Short mmCIF file of C-alpha atoms in Angstrom, two decimals:
data_model
loop_
_atom_site.label_atom_id
_atom_site.label_comp_id
_atom_site.label_asym_id
_atom_site.label_seq_id
_atom_site.Cartn_x
_atom_site.Cartn_y
_atom_site.Cartn_z
CA MET A 1 -11.88 -2.43 20.62
CA ASP A 2 -8.89 -4.51 21.73
CA ILE A 3 -6.03 -5.02 19.27
CA SER A 4 -5.91 -8.65 20.12
CA LYS A 5 -9.04 -9.18 18.07
CA PHE A 6 -6.94 -8.52 14.98
CA SER A 7 -4.34 -11.07 15.67
CA TYR A 8 -3.63 -14.37 13.89
CA ASN A 9 -0.70 -16.79 13.69
CA LEU A 10 1.26 -16.81 10.43
CA PRO A 11 4.22 -19.17 10.04
CA PRO A 12 6.95 -17.58 7.95
CA ARG A 13 6.44 -20.13 5.11
CA PHE A 14 3.19 -18.31 4.05
CA ILE A 15 4.98 -14.96 3.40
CA ALA A 16 5.64 -14.59 -0.33
CA GLN A 17 9.31 -13.71 -0.97
CA LYS A 18 8.99 -13.22 -4.64
CA PRO A 19 6.32 -12.30 -7.24
CA LEU A 20 4.75 -15.01 -9.42
CA ALA A 21 6.17 -15.27 -12.93
CA GLN A 22 2.79 -14.45 -14.32
CA ARG A 23 1.14 -11.79 -12.06
CA ASP A 24 -2.55 -12.65 -12.88
CA LYS A 25 -2.06 -16.33 -11.81
CA ALA A 26 -2.32 -15.29 -8.21
CA LYS A 27 -4.95 -17.00 -6.22
CA LEU A 28 -8.21 -14.98 -5.76
CA MET A 29 -10.40 -15.50 -2.71
CA VAL A 30 -13.97 -14.18 -3.35
CA LEU A 31 -15.97 -13.10 -0.33
CA ASP A 32 -19.69 -12.18 -0.41
CA ARG A 33 -20.48 -9.95 2.55
CA SER A 34 -24.21 -10.72 2.40
CA LYS A 35 -23.80 -14.55 2.24
CA LYS A 36 -20.59 -14.74 4.28
CA ASP A 37 -19.37 -17.46 1.96
CA ILE A 38 -15.85 -18.08 0.68
CA ARG A 39 -14.94 -19.00 -2.96
CA HIS A 40 -11.55 -19.86 -4.47
CA ASP A 41 -10.45 -18.82 -7.97
CA TYR A 42 -7.48 -17.16 -9.79
CA PHE A 43 -7.02 -13.44 -10.55
CA PHE A 44 -7.14 -14.02 -14.26
CA ASN A 45 -10.90 -14.91 -13.78
CA LEU A 46 -11.63 -11.55 -12.01
CA GLY A 47 -13.96 -10.62 -14.86
CA HIS A 48 -16.33 -13.51 -13.83
CA TYR A 49 -17.24 -11.54 -10.72
CA LEU A 50 -17.74 -8.13 -12.40
CA LYS A 51 -20.50 -6.69 -14.53
CA PRO A 52 -20.47 -4.08 -17.31
CA ASN A 53 -20.16 -0.57 -15.88
CA ASP A 54 -18.52 -1.76 -12.68
CA CYS A 55 -15.57 0.57 -12.02
CA LEU A 56 -12.23 -0.58 -10.77
CA VAL A 57 -10.39 2.39 -9.14
CA LEU A 58 -6.64 2.04 -9.16
CA ASN A 59 -3.87 3.97 -7.34
CA GLU A 60 -1.45 5.02 -10.06
CA SER A 61 1.29 6.13 -7.63
CA LYS A 62 4.75 4.77 -8.57
CA VAL A 63 7.25 3.50 -6.15
CA GLN A 64 10.46 5.60 -5.98
CA LYS A 65 13.90 3.98 -5.51
CA CYS A 66 14.05 5.93 -2.22
CA ARG A 67 16.27 3.55 -0.22
CA LEU A 68 19.86 4.82 -0.07
CA MET A 69 22.81 3.20 1.58
CA GLY A 70 25.47 5.42 3.03
CA THR A 71 28.34 5.54 5.46
CA LYS A 72 28.75 7.80 8.54
CA GLU A 73 31.58 10.22 8.49
CA ASN A 74 34.61 9.41 10.53
CA THR A 75 33.49 5.90 11.58
CA GLY A 76 32.33 4.56 8.21
CA ALA A 77 29.36 2.79 9.88
CA LYS A 78 26.75 1.67 7.35
CA ILE A 79 23.55 3.79 7.42
CA GLU A 80 20.34 3.03 5.61
CA CYS A 81 18.18 5.97 4.66
CA PHE A 82 14.62 5.80 3.48
CA VAL A 83 13.47 9.10 1.96
CA LEU A 84 9.87 9.72 3.01
CA GLU A 85 8.70 13.26 2.16
CA LYS A 86 10.08 16.49 0.63
CA ILE A 87 9.95 19.50 2.92
CA LYS A 88 11.71 22.07 0.73
CA LYS A 89 14.54 22.03 -1.82
CA ASN A 90 17.06 19.32 -0.73
CA SER A 91 15.40 19.05 2.68
CA TYR A 92 13.64 15.80 3.39
CA LEU A 93 11.95 13.77 6.14
CA VAL A 94 13.76 10.36 6.16
CA LEU A 95 13.94 7.18 8.18
CA LEU A 96 17.39 6.27 9.36
CA LYS A 97 18.70 2.88 10.43
CA PRO A 98 20.36 2.72 12.77
CA SER A 99 19.56 6.21 14.05
CA LYS A 100 20.58 6.23 17.76
CA ARG A 101 24.16 7.27 17.09
CA LEU A 102 23.41 9.81 14.34
CA GLU A 103 23.44 13.16 16.15
CA GLU A 104 22.25 16.42 14.69
CA GLY A 105 25.08 17.70 12.48
CA THR A 106 26.35 14.26 11.56
CA ARG A 107 27.33 13.90 7.84
CA VAL A 108 26.48 10.62 5.92
CA TYR A 109 28.13 9.96 2.60
CA ILE A 110 26.31 8.36 -0.37
CA GLY A 111 28.90 7.85 -3.06
CA GLU A 112 30.42 11.22 -3.80
CA HIS A 113 27.41 12.94 -2.22
CA TRP A 114 26.17 13.43 1.32
CA PHE A 115 23.41 14.55 3.74
CA VAL A 116 23.56 16.28 7.10
CA VAL A 117 21.20 15.36 9.95
CA LYS A 118 19.40 18.59 10.82
CA ASP A 119 16.54 17.56 13.25
CA LYS A 120 15.97 14.25 14.81
CA LYS A 121 12.39 13.02 15.26
CA ASP A 122 11.03 9.94 17.04
CA LYS A 123 10.85 6.31 15.72
CA GLY A 124 14.08 6.77 13.73
CA LYS A 125 12.88 9.65 11.62
CA ALA A 126 14.87 12.79 11.01
CA VAL A 127 14.92 15.81 8.81
CA VAL A 128 18.09 15.93 6.67
CA GLU A 129 19.63 18.17 4.03
CA PHE A 130 21.22 16.70 0.90
CA ASP A 131 24.04 18.30 -1.08
CA THR A 132 22.33 17.66 -4.35
CA ASP A 133 18.89 17.05 -5.99
CA VAL A 134 17.46 13.85 -4.46
CA PRO A 135 16.15 12.52 -7.81
CA VAL A 136 19.77 12.43 -8.91
CA LEU A 137 20.66 10.18 -5.95
CA PHE A 138 17.69 7.96 -6.62
CA GLU A 139 18.76 7.55 -10.17
CA LYS A 140 22.43 6.79 -9.34
CA TYR A 141 22.21 4.95 -5.99
CA GLY A 142 18.50 4.28 -5.21
CA LEU A 143 17.22 0.83 -4.27
CA VAL A 144 13.75 -0.54 -4.25
CA PRO A 145 12.26 0.04 -0.70
CA LEU A 146 11.09 -3.46 0.01
CA PRO A 147 9.01 -4.27 3.06
CA PRO A 148 10.93 -5.60 6.09
CA TYR A 149 9.32 -9.06 5.87
CA ILE A 150 10.76 -9.57 2.30
CA LYS A 151 14.25 -11.07 2.76
CA ASN A 152 14.83 -11.67 -0.92
CA SER A 153 17.53 -9.22 -2.10
CA HIS A 154 17.14 -10.06 -5.81
CA ILE A 155 13.90 -8.26 -6.42
CA GLU A 156 14.05 -5.93 -9.45
CA GLU A 157 12.27 -2.59 -9.62
CA LYS A 158 9.81 -3.72 -12.18
CA ASP A 159 8.68 -6.54 -9.81
CA TYR A 160 7.52 -3.99 -7.27
CA GLN A 161 5.59 -1.70 -9.64
CA THR A 162 2.05 -2.01 -10.98
CA VAL A 163 1.81 -2.06 -14.82
CA TYR A 164 -0.19 1.10 -14.63
CA ALA A 165 2.10 3.07 -12.20
CA ARG A 166 2.53 6.66 -13.54
CA ILE A 167 3.59 9.33 -11.06
CA GLU A 168 6.43 8.75 -8.63
CA GLY A 169 5.86 9.41 -4.93
CA SER A 170 5.50 6.15 -2.94
CA ALA A 171 7.82 4.33 -0.61
CA ALA A 172 5.76 1.20 -0.98
CA ALA A 173 3.67 -0.39 -3.81
CA PRO A 174 -0.13 -0.48 -3.89
CA THR A 175 0.19 -4.24 -3.79
CA ALA A 176 -3.41 -5.15 -4.58
CA GLY A 177 -2.66 -3.83 -8.12
CA LEU A 178 0.31 -5.96 -8.71
CA HIS A 179 -1.88 -8.71 -9.92
CA PHE A 180 -3.05 -6.87 -13.01
CA THR A 181 -1.45 -7.36 -16.43
CA GLY A 182 -2.06 -5.40 -19.52
CA SER A 183 -3.79 -8.18 -21.24
CA LEU A 184 -6.14 -8.81 -18.28
CA MET A 185 -7.05 -5.14 -18.23
CA ASP A 186 -7.82 -5.23 -21.98
CA ARG A 187 -10.10 -8.20 -21.45
CA LEU A 188 -11.94 -6.47 -18.68
CA ARG A 189 -12.38 -3.35 -20.78
CA ALA A 190 -13.76 -5.47 -23.56
CA LYS A 191 -16.36 -6.80 -21.05
CA GLY A 192 -17.45 -3.19 -20.18
CA ILE A 193 -15.49 -2.85 -16.99
CA ILE A 194 -14.43 0.72 -16.38
CA PHE A 195 -11.07 1.89 -14.99
CA ALA A 196 -10.43 5.06 -13.05
CA TYR A 197 -7.29 6.33 -11.29
CA VAL A 198 -6.41 8.04 -8.18
CA GLY A 199 -3.15 8.75 -6.50
CA LEU A 200 -1.88 8.20 -2.94
CA ASP A 201 1.72 8.31 -2.00
CA ILE A 202 2.23 5.36 0.32
CA GLY A 203 4.69 5.76 3.16
CA ILE A 204 6.56 3.06 4.95
CA ASP A 205 4.40 3.65 8.01
CA THR A 206 1.89 1.41 6.27
CA PHE A 207 3.91 -1.53 7.54
CA ARG A 208 3.98 -0.45 11.21
CA PRO A 209 1.69 -2.48 13.51
CA ILE A 210 -0.82 -0.80 15.90
CA ARG A 211 1.04 -0.45 19.22
CA GLU A 212 -1.91 0.71 21.33
CA SER A 213 -4.01 -1.93 23.06
CA ASN A 214 -7.17 -0.13 22.15
CA ILE A 215 -7.37 0.46 18.40
CA GLU A 216 -9.32 3.68 18.72
CA ASP A 217 -6.24 5.29 20.41
CA HIS A 218 -4.06 4.65 17.40
CA GLN A 219 -2.88 7.70 15.38
CA ILE A 220 -2.58 6.74 11.71
CA HIS A 221 0.06 8.27 9.37
CA SER A 222 -0.70 11.08 6.88
CA GLU A 223 -0.30 10.59 3.19
CA HIS A 224 -0.63 12.79 0.11
CA TYR A 225 -3.51 11.98 -2.28
CA TYR A 226 -5.19 13.35 -5.32
CA LEU A 227 -8.29 12.74 -7.43
CA ASN A 228 -8.53 14.61 -10.73
CA GLN A 229 -11.76 15.94 -12.15
CA ASP A 230 -11.80 13.66 -15.23
CA GLN A 231 -11.35 10.54 -13.08
CA ALA A 232 -14.08 11.72 -10.61
CA GLY A 233 -16.36 12.07 -13.66
CA ILE A 234 -15.53 8.51 -14.73
CA ILE A 235 -16.34 7.14 -11.24
CA ASN A 236 -19.59 9.14 -11.16
CA GLY A 237 -20.55 7.99 -14.66
CA ALA A 238 -20.10 4.42 -13.69
CA ARG A 239 -22.24 4.88 -10.58
CA ASN A 240 -24.96 6.57 -12.69
CA LYS A 241 -25.02 3.62 -15.02
CA GLY A 242 -25.62 1.28 -12.10
CA GLY A 243 -22.09 0.06 -11.76
CA LYS A 244 -20.28 -0.81 -8.52
CA ILE A 245 -17.27 1.16 -7.34
CA ILE A 246 -14.60 -1.25 -6.47
CA ALA A 247 -11.37 -0.02 -4.87
CA VAL A 248 -8.28 -1.77 -5.84
CA GLY A 249 -6.41 -1.70 -2.53
CA THR A 250 -6.70 -0.07 0.88
CA THR A 251 -4.85 3.02 -0.45
CA THR A 252 -7.49 3.70 -3.07
CA THR A 253 -10.18 3.10 -0.40
CA ARG A 254 -8.61 5.81 1.72
CA VAL A 255 -8.68 8.28 -1.15
CA LEU A 256 -12.20 7.67 -2.09
CA GLU A 257 -13.54 7.66 1.52
CA THR A 258 -11.54 10.75 2.34
CA VAL A 259 -13.14 12.66 -0.58
CA MET A 260 -16.64 11.50 0.45
CA GLU A 261 -15.97 12.49 4.07
CA LYS A 262 -14.94 15.90 2.97
CA HIS A 263 -17.44 16.65 0.13
CA GLN A 264 -20.22 14.08 0.42
CA ARG A 265 -19.68 13.28 -3.19
CA ILE A 266 -16.96 12.17 -5.48
CA THR A 267 -15.23 15.13 -6.87
CA ALA A 268 -11.73 16.48 -7.68
CA ASP A 269 -9.64 16.93 -4.59
CA LYS A 270 -6.16 16.76 -3.22
CA GLY A 271 -4.25 17.12 0.07
CA GLN A 272 -3.14 15.06 3.08
CA THR A 273 -5.26 12.31 4.58
CA SER A 274 -5.03 10.69 7.90
CA LEU A 275 -8.34 8.95 7.67
CA TYR A 276 -8.29 5.87 10.00
CA ILE A 277 -10.88 3.28 9.10
CA TYR A 278 -11.80 0.75 11.72
CA PRO A 279 -14.90 -1.30 12.66
CA GLY A 280 -17.92 0.98 13.11
CA TYR A 281 -16.96 3.16 10.19
CA GLN A 282 -19.76 3.68 7.65
CA PHE A 283 -18.34 3.35 4.07
CA LYS A 284 -19.70 6.01 1.78
CA ALA A 285 -17.78 5.60 -1.50
CA ILE A 286 -17.10 1.90 -2.27
CA ASP A 287 -19.13 -1.16 -2.95
CA GLY A 288 -16.27 -3.65 -3.16
CA MET A 289 -12.49 -3.98 -2.52
CA ILE A 290 -9.64 -5.92 -3.93
CA THR A 291 -6.93 -6.38 -1.37
CA ASN A 292 -4.07 -8.58 -0.40
CA PHE A 293 -3.72 -10.49 2.95
CA HIS A 294 -2.41 -8.15 5.59
CA LEU A 295 -0.11 -8.21 8.67
CA PRO A 296 -1.63 -9.13 12.09
CA GLN A 297 -2.55 -6.11 14.19
CA SER A 298 -2.04 -3.70 11.24
CA SER A 299 -4.33 -0.72 10.32
CA LEU A 300 -4.89 -2.44 6.94
CA LEU A 301 -6.32 -5.58 8.55
CA VAL A 302 -8.37 -3.29 10.70
CA MET A 303 -9.70 -1.53 7.60
CA VAL A 304 -10.71 -4.64 5.70
CA SER A 305 -12.36 -5.93 8.95
CA ALA A 306 -14.38 -2.71 9.04
CA PHE A 307 -15.62 -3.45 5.48
CA ALA A 308 -16.30 -7.12 5.69
CA GLY A 309 -16.57 -7.91 9.48
CA THR A 310 -13.72 -8.96 11.73
CA ASP A 311 -14.89 -12.56 12.28
CA TYR A 312 -15.58 -13.12 8.62
CA ILE A 313 -12.14 -11.72 7.64
CA LEU A 314 -10.29 -13.82 10.24
CA ARG A 315 -12.19 -16.95 9.11
CA SER A 316 -11.17 -16.17 5.53
CA TYR A 317 -7.51 -15.81 6.66
CA ARG A 318 -7.70 -19.29 8.28
CA GLU A 319 -9.12 -20.71 5.10
CA ALA A 320 -6.33 -19.03 3.17
CA LYS A 321 -3.69 -20.78 5.21
CA ARG A 322 -5.56 -24.07 4.86
CA LYS A 323 -5.49 -23.58 1.01
CA ASP A 324 -1.82 -22.50 0.96
CA TYR A 325 -2.41 -18.90 -0.11
CA ARG A 326 0.63 -16.57 -0.22
CA PHE A 327 0.50 -13.62 2.15
CA PHE A 328 1.49 -9.95 2.08
CA SER A 329 2.97 -7.75 -0.75
CA PHE A 330 3.88 -10.48 -3.31
CA GLY A 331 1.11 -12.76 -2.11
CA ASP A 332 -2.38 -13.69 -3.33
CA CYS A 333 -5.54 -11.53 -2.84
CA MET A 334 -9.22 -11.34 -2.24
CA LEU A 335 -12.22 -9.65 -3.87
CA ILE A 336 -14.71 -8.49 -1.22
CA ASN A 337 -18.22 -7.71 -2.65
#
């Protein structure tokens, strides 16, 4: 399938540059896959579209302050380092900007600390070795790793975390969950809505567009995930009571569908997933999805198109622009049933 089918025009004014003062006042587009209609509401009314025993599954991964600013030895050139993945003690896979002039053996200083480039990879990635524990650097010098389309430098860490984030590990927020507030979750629980939690550590590759002209040729990035036994039991219990399983975000969808692909049931599991979902995929775990509006030609747009239908999704995006929805990480969202 040609990647051009997943293109759309988005003037920059639609890209949200800051979060709303009250998260749950985001616009909510409601899609019904069977009727192919489009409704408009606000996220604080999410409960109107859910029934008792429906289960909202959330990604509890917390964003690390994994963006570090350093200077190259000898020249003092500014270097941006995104820490992606731990390999072993003090050895990490990172993304370096700019990377072309950073040869293996180059030292980059971050305050009184430093790292050495050990092994250069493609697309700006490299394996580096730090002189101290990386969490120490995050605490002293770490910055929120905002997506490249957010130009606002005044975003605070709390703005880019879900209210239920628990375990650090992500380089990007599971943004569909940013719309929840504690009070909204309490109201949903009072209605009989069930919450369950999974974890998927989101990498910055999530923002990379598909480069191949044929989407089937794309190789998706791998990410660490987990689903604990108690949470698997909650999800199965909701299903046994007749509730729908609704994934909050594409990352949660990847976890649940990965587990079903491996075990043919929802059960405790952990590991790396490189599951790539595109049109033609048969969903096995979820009945609905809450998701933001995604970048053109991205694997995330391809995934939601697989769930709801490409033409229907692109029609909803055109409607979103007509209604002045806000797009991407700090933007509005949709509920797909």
